[in-house]
PDB file of C-alpha atoms and ligand atoms in Angstrom:
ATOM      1  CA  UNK A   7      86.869 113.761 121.058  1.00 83.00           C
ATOM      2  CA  UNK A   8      83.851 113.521 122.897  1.00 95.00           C
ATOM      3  CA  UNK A   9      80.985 110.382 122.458  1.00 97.00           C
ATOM      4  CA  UNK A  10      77.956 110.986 120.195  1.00 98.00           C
ATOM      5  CA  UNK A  11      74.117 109.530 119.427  1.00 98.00           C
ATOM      6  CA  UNK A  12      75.015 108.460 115.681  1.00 98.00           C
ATOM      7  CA  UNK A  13      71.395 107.676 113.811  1.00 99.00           C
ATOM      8  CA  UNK A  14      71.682 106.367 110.533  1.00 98.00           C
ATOM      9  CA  UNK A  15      68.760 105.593 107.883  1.00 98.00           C
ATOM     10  CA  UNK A  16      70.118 102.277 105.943  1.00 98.00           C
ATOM     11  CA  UNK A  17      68.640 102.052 102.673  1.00 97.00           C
ATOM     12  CA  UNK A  18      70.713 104.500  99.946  1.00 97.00           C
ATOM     13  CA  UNK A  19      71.959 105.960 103.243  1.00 98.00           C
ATOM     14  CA  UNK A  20      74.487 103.565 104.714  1.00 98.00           C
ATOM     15  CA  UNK A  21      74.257 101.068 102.463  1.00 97.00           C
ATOM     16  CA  UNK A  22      73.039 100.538  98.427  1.00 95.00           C
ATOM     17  CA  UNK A  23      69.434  99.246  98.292  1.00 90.00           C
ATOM     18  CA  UNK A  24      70.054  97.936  94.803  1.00 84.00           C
ATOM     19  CA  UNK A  25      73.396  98.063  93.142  1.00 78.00           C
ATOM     20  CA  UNK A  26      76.522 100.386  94.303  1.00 79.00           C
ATOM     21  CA  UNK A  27      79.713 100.240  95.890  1.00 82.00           C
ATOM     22  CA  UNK A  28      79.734 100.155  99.764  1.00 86.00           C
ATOM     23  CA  UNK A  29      83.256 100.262 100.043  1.00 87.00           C
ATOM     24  CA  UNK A  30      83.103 103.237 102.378  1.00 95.00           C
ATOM     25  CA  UNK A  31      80.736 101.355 104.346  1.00 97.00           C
ATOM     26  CA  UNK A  32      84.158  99.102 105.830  1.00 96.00           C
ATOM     27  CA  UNK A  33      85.830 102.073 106.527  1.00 96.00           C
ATOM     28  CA  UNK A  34      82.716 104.308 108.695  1.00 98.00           C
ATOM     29  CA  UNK A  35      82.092 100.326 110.393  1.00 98.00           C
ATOM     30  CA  UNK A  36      85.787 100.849 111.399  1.00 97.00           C
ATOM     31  CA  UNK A  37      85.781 104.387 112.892  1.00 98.00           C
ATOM     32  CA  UNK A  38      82.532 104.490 114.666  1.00 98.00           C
ATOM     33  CA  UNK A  39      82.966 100.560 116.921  1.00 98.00           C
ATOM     34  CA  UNK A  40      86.196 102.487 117.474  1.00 98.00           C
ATOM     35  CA  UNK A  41      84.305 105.817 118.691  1.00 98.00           C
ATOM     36  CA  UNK A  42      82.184 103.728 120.913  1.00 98.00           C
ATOM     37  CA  UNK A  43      84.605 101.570 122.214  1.00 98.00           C
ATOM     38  CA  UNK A  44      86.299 104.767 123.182  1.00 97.00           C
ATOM     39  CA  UNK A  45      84.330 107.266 123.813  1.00 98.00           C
ATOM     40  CA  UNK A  46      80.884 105.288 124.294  1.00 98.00           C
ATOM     41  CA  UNK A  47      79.386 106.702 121.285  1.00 98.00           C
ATOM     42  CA  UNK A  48      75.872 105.149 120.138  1.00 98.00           C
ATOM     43  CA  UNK A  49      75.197 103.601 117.135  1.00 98.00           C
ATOM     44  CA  UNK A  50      71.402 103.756 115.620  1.00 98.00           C
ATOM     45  CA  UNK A  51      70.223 102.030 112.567  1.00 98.00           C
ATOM     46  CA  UNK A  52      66.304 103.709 111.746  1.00 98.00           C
ATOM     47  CA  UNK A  53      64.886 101.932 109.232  1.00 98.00           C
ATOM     48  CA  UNK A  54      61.099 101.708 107.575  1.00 98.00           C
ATOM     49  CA  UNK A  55      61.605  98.129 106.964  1.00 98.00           C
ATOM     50  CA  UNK A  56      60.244  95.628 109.427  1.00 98.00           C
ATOM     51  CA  UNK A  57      62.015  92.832 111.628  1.00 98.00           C
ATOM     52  CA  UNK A  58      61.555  90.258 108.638  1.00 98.00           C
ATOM     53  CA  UNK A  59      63.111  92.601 105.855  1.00 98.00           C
ATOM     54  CA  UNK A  60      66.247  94.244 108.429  1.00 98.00           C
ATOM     55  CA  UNK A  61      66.923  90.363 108.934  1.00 97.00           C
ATOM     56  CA  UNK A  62      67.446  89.937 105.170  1.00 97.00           C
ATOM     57  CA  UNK A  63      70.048  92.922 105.100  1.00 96.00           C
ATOM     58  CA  UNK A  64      71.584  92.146 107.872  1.00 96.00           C
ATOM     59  CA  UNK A  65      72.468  88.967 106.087  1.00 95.00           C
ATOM     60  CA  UNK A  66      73.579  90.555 102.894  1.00 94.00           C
ATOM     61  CA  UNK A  67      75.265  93.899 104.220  1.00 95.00           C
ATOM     62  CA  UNK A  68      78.897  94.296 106.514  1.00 94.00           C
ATOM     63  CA  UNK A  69      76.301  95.824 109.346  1.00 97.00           C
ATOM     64  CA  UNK A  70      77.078  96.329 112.998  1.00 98.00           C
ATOM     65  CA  UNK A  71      75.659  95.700 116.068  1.00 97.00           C
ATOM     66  CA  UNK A  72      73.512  98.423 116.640  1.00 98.00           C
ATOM     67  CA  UNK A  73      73.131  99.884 120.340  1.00 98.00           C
ATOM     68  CA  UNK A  74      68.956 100.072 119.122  1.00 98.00           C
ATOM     69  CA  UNK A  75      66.998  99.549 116.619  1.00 98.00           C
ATOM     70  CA  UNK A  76      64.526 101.643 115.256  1.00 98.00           C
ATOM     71  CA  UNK A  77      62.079  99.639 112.565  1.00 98.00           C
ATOM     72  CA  UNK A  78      58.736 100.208 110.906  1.00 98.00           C
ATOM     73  CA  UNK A  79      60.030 103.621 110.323  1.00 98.00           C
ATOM     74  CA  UNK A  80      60.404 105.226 114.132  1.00 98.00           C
ATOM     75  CA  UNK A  81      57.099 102.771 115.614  1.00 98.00           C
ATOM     76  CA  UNK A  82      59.309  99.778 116.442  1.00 98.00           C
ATOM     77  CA  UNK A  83      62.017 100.301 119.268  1.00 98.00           C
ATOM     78  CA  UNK A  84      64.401  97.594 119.742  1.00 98.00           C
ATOM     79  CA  UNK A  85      67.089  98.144 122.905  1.00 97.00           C
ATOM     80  CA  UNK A  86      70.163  96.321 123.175  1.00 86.00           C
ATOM     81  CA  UNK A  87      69.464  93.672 120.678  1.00 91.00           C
ATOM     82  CA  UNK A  88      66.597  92.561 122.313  1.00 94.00           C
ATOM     83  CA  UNK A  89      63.737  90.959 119.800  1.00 94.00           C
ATOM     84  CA  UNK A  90      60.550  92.677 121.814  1.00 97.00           C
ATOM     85  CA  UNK A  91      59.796  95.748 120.943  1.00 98.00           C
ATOM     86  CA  UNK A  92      60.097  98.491 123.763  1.00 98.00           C
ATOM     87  CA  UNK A  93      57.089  98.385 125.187  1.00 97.00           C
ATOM     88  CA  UNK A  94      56.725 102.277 126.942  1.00 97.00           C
ATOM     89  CA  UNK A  95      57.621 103.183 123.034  1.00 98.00           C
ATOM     90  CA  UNK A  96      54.355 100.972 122.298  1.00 97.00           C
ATOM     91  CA  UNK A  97      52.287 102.632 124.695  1.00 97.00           C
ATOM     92  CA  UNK A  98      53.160 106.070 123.636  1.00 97.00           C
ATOM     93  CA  UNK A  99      51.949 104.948 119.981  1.00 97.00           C
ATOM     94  CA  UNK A 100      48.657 103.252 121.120  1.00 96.00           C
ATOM     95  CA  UNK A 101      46.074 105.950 122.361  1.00 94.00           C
ATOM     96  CA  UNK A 102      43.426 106.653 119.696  1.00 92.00           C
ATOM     97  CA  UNK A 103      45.245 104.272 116.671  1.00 96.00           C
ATOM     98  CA  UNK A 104      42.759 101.975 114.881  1.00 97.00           C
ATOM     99  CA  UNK A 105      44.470 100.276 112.003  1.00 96.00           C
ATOM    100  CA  UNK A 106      41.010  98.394 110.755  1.00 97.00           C
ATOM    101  CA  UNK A 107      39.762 101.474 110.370  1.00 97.00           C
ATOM    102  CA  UNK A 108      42.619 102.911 108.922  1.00 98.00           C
ATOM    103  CA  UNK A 109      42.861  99.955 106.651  1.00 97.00           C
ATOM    104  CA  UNK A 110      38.939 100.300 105.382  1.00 97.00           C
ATOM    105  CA  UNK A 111      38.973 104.454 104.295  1.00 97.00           C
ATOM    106  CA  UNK A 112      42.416 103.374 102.709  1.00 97.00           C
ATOM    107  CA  UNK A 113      40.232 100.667 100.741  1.00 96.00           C
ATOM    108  CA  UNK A 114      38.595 103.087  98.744  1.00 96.00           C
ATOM    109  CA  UNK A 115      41.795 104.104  96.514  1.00 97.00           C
ATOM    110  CA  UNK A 116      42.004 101.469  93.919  1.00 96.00           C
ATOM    111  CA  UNK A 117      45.609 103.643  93.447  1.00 97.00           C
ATOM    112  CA  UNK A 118      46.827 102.052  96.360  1.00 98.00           C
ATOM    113  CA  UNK A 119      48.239  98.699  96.778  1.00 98.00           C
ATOM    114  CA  UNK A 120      48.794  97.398  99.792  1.00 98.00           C
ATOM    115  CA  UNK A 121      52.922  96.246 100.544  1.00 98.00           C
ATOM    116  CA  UNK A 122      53.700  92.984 101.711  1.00 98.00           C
ATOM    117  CA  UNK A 123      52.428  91.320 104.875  1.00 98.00           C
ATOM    118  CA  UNK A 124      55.636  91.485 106.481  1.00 98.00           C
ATOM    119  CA  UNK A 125      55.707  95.214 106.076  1.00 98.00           C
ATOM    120  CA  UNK A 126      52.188  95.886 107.707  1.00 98.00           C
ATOM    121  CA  UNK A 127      52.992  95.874 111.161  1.00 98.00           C
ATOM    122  CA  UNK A 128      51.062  97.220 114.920  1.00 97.00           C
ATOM    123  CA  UNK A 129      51.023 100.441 114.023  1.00 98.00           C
ATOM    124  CA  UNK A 130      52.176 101.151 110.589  1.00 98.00           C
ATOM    125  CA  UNK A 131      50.126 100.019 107.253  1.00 98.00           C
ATOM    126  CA  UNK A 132      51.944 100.375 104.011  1.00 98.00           C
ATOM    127  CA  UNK A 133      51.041 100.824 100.882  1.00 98.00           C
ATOM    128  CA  UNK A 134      52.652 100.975  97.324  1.00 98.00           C
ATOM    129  CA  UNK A 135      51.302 104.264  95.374  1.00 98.00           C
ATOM    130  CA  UNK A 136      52.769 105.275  91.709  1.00 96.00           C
ATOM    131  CA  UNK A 137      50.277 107.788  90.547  1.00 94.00           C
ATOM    132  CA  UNK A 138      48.825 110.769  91.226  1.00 94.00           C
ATOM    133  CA  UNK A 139      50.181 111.149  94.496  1.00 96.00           C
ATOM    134  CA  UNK A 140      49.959 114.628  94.541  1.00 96.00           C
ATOM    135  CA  UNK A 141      46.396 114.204  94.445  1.00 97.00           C
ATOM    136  CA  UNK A 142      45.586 110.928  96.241  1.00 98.00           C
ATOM    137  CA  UNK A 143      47.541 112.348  99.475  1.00 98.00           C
ATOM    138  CA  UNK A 144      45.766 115.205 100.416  1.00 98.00           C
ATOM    139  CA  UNK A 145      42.412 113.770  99.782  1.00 98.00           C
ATOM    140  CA  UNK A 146      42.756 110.326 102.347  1.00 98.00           C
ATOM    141  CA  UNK A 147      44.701 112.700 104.478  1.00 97.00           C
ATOM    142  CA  UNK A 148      41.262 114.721 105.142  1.00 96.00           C
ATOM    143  CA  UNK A 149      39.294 111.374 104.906  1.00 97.00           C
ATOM    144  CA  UNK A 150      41.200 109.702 107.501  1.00 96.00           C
ATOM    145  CA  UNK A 151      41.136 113.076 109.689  1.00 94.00           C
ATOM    146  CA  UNK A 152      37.492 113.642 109.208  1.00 95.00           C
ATOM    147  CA  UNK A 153      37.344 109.834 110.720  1.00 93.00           C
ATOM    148  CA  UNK A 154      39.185 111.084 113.847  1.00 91.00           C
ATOM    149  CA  UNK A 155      41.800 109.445 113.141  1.00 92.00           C
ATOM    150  CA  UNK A 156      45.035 110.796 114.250  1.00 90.00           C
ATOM    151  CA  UNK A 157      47.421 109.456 111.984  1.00 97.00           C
ATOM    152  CA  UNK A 158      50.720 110.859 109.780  1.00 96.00           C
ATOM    153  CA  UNK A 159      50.977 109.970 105.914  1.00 98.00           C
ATOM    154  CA  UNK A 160      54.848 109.192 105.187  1.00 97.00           C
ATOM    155  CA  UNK A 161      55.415 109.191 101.599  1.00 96.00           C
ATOM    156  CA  UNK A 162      58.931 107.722  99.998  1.00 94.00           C
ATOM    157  CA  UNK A 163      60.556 107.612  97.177  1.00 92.00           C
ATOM    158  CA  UNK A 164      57.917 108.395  94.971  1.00 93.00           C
ATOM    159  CA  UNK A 165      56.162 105.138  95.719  1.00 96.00           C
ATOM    160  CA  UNK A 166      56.181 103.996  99.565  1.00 97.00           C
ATOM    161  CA  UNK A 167      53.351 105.192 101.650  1.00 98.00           C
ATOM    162  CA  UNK A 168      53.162 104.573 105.087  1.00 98.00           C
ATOM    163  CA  UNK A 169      50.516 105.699 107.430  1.00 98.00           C
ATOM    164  CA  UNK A 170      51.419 105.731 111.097  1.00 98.00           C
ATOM    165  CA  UNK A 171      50.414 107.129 114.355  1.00 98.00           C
ATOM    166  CA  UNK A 172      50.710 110.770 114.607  1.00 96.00           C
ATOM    167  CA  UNK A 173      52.542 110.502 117.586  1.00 95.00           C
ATOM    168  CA  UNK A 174      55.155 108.690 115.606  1.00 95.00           C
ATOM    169  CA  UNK A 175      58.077 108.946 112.917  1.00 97.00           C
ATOM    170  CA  UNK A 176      61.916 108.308 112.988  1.00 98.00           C
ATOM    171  CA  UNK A 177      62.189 111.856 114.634  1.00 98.00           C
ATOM    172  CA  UNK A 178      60.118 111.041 117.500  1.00 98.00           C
ATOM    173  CA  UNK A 179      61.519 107.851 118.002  1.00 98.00           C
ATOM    174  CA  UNK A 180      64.802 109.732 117.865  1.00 98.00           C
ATOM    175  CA  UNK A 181      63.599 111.748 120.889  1.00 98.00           C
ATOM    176  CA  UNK A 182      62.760 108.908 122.928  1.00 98.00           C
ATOM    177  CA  UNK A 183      66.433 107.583 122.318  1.00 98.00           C
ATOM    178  CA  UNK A 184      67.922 111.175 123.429  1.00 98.00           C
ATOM    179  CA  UNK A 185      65.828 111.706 126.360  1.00 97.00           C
ATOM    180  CA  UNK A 186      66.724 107.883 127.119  1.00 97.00           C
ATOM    181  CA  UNK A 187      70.448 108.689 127.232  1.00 98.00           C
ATOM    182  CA  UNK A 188      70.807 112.155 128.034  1.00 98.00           C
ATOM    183  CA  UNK A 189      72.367 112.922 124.177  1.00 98.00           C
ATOM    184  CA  UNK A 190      71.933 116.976 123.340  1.00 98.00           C
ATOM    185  CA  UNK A 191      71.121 118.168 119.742  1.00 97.00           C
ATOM    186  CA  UNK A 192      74.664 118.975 119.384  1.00 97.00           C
ATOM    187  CA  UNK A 193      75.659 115.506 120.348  1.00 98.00           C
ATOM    188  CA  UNK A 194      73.843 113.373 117.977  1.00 98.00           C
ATOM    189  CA  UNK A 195      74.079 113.235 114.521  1.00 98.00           C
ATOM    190  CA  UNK A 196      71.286 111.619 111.679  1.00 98.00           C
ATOM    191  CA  UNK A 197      71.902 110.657 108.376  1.00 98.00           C
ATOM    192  CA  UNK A 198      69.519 110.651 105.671  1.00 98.00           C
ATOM    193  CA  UNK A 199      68.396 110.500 101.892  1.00 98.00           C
ATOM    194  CA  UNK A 200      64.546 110.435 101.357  1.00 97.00           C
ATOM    195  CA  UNK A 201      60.850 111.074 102.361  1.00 96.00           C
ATOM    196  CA  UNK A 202      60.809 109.321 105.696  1.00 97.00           C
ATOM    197  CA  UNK A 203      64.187 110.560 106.612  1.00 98.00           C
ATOM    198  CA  UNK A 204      62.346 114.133 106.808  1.00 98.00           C
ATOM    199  CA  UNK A 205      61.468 113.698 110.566  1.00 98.00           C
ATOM    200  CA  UNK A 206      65.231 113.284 111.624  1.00 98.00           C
ATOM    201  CA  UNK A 207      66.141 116.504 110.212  1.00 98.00           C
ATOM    202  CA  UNK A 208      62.911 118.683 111.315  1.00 98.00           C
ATOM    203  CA  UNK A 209      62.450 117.221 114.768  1.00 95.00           C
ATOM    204  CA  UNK A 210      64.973 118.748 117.712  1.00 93.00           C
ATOM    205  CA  UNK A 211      67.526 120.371 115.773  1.00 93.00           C
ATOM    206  CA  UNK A 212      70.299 117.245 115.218  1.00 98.00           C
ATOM    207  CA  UNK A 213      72.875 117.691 113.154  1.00 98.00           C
ATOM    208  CA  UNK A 214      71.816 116.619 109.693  1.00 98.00           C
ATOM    209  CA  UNK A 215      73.541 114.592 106.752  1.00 98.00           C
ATOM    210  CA  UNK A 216      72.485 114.536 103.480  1.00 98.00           C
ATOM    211  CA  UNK A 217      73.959 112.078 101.685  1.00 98.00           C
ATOM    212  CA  UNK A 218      74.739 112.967  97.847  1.00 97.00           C
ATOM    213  CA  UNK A 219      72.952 110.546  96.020  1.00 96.00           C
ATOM    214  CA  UNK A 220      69.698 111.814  98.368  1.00 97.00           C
ATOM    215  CA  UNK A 221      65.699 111.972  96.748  1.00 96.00           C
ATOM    216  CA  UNK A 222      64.214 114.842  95.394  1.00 94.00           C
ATOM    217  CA  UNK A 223      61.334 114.850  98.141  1.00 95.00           C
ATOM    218  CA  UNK A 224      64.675 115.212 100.729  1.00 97.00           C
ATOM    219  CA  UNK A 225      66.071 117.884  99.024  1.00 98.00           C
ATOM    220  CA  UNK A 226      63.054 119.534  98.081  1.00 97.00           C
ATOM    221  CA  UNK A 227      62.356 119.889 101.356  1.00 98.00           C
ATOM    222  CA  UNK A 228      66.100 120.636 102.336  1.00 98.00           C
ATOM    223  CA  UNK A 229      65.665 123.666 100.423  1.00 97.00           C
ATOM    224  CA  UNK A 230      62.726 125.056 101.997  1.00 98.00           C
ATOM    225  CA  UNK A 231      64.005 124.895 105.117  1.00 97.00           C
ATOM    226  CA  UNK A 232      67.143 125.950 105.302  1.00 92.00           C
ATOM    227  CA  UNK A 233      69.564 125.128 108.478  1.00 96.00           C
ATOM    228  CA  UNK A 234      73.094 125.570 109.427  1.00 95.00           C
ATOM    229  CA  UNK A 235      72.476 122.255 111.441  1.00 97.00           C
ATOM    230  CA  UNK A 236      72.569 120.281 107.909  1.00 98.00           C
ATOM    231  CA  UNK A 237      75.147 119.212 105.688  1.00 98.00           C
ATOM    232  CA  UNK A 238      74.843 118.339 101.834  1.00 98.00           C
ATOM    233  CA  UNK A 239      77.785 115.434 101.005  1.00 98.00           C
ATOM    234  CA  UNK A 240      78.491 115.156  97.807  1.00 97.00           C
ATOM    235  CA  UNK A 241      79.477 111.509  98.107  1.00 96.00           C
ATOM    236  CA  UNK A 242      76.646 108.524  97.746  1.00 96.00           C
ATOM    237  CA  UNK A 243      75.825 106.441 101.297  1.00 96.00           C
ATOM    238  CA  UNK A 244      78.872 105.515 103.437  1.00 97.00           C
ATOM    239  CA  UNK A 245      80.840 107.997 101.782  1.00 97.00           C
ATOM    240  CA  UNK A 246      78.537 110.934 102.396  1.00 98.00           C
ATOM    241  CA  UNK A 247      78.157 109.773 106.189  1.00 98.00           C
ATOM    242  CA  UNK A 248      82.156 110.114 106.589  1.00 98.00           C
ATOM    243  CA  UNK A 249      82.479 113.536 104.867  1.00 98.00           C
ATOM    244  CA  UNK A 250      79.396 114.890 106.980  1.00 98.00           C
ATOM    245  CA  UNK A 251      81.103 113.316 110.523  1.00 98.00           C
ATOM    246  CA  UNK A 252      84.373 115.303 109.504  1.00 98.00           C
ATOM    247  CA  UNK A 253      82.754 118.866 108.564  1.00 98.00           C
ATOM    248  CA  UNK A 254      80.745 118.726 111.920  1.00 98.00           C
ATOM    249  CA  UNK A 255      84.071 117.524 114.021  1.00 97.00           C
ATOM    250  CA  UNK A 256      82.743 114.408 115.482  1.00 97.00           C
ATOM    251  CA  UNK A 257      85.521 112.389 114.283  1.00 92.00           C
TER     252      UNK A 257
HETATM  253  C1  GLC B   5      60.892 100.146 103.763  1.00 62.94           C
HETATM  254  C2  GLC B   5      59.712  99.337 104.268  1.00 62.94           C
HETATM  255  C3  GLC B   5      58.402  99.813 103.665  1.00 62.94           C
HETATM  256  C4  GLC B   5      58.257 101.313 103.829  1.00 62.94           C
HETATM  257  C5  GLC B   5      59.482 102.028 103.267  1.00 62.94           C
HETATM  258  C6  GLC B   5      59.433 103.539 103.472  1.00 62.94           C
HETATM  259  O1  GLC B   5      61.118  99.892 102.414  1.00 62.94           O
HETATM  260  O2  GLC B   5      59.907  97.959 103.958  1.00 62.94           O
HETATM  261  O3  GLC B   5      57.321  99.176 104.285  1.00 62.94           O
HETATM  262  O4  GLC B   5      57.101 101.755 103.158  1.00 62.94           O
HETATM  263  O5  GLC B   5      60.641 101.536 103.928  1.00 62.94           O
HETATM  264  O6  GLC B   5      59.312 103.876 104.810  1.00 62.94           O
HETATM  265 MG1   MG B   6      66.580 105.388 102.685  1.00 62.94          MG
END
């Protein structure tokens, strides 16, 4: 057995956003504080909620103590438990973002509503969008582009949009972690199950998890682009997570 860069998304990935049974979730806790106890394996929670809203999990979910923390999906790095954000991440993120501005083309879609102030963050605005996404996307996409602005459109779950810098998404911030620690593509493993989970699996060639209970954006994409690097589980969250660490050998 050899030690591993384990990267987990948390909602309907590890754990049930709503209602489910996380009683696998005991069981992966178990074997991977054992893996890094062992083997000095590192455990990654990437998230797109923000300090306020990982707090409230943390305080209803069996979580560990993660080795970082990626919130804010991938613009927030948080090393070693720390509560500052790392700040080389931060300056990586900051050339040529403008959130005002961001925040004033965005205005002019009365289909979207912006998410909670705890949710709009440095660099990441959110937005709640129901309707007509298909056609909403594309068109602020070029508006915000023919604004100079480099920014990527994240869309979730058939309602979360979040628009951060291009230079950032849970598959960059992966990056950072691997270069960080010297973890190959063959060593580190991500775990998904919807739109902002897409990053993880297209950026660097990881090996991929899918869990079964995944969104149809995820799969969707899944299969367009096909890889041997990427396992569908059949079981929901925790469950999935196990049966993808067995088929690729890490455990
Ligand atoms: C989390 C965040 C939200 C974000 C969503 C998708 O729910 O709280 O702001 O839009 O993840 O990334
Ligand atoms: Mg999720």
């Amino acid at each position: 057995m050899a030690k591993f860069l384990f990267i987990t998304d948390l909602d309907d990935t590890l754990v049930y956003r709503t209602v489910g049974d996380d009683s696998a979730l005991a069981e992966l806790n178990r074997l991977l504080s054992q893996h890094r106890q062992k083997y000095g394996t590192k455990i990654v929670y990437s998230t797109g909620r923000s300090p306020v809203l990982y707090k409230e999990l943390q305080a209803q979910k069996n979580l560990l103590q993660p080795d970082a923390l990626v919130l804010s999906v991938g613009t927030e790095i948080y090393l070693d438990g720390t509560d500052t954000p790392d700040s080389s991440w931060s300056e990586i993120l900051s050339p040529g973002w403008n959130r005002e501005l961001v925040l004033s083309i965005s205005k002019n879609y009365p289909d979207l509503a912006l998410q909670p102030d705890s949710e709009q963050r440095p660099f990441k605005v959110s937005f709640f969008l129901q309707h007509n996404a298909g056609v909403i996307l594309p068109q602020l996409e070029a508006e915000l582009q023919k604004s100079k602005l480099n920014v990527k459109l994240i869309y979730s779950s058939g309602i979360d949009l979040d628009i951060v810098p291009h230079s950032s998404d849970k598959g960059q911030a992966m990056q950072f972690l691997r270069h960080k620690w010297k973890f190959a593509a063959e060593q580190t493993v991500v775990c998904g199950d919807s739109g902002n989970d897409i990053a993880l699996f297209a950026v660097g060639n990881a090996q991929g998890i899918i869990v079964g209970n995944a969104r149809k954006e995820l799969l969707q994409w899944h299969n367009e682009h096909s890889s041997e690097h990427r396992y569908l589980a059949s079981c929901f969250c925790a469950g999935g997570i196990i049966e993808g660490l067995n088929y690729f050998g890490f455990l």
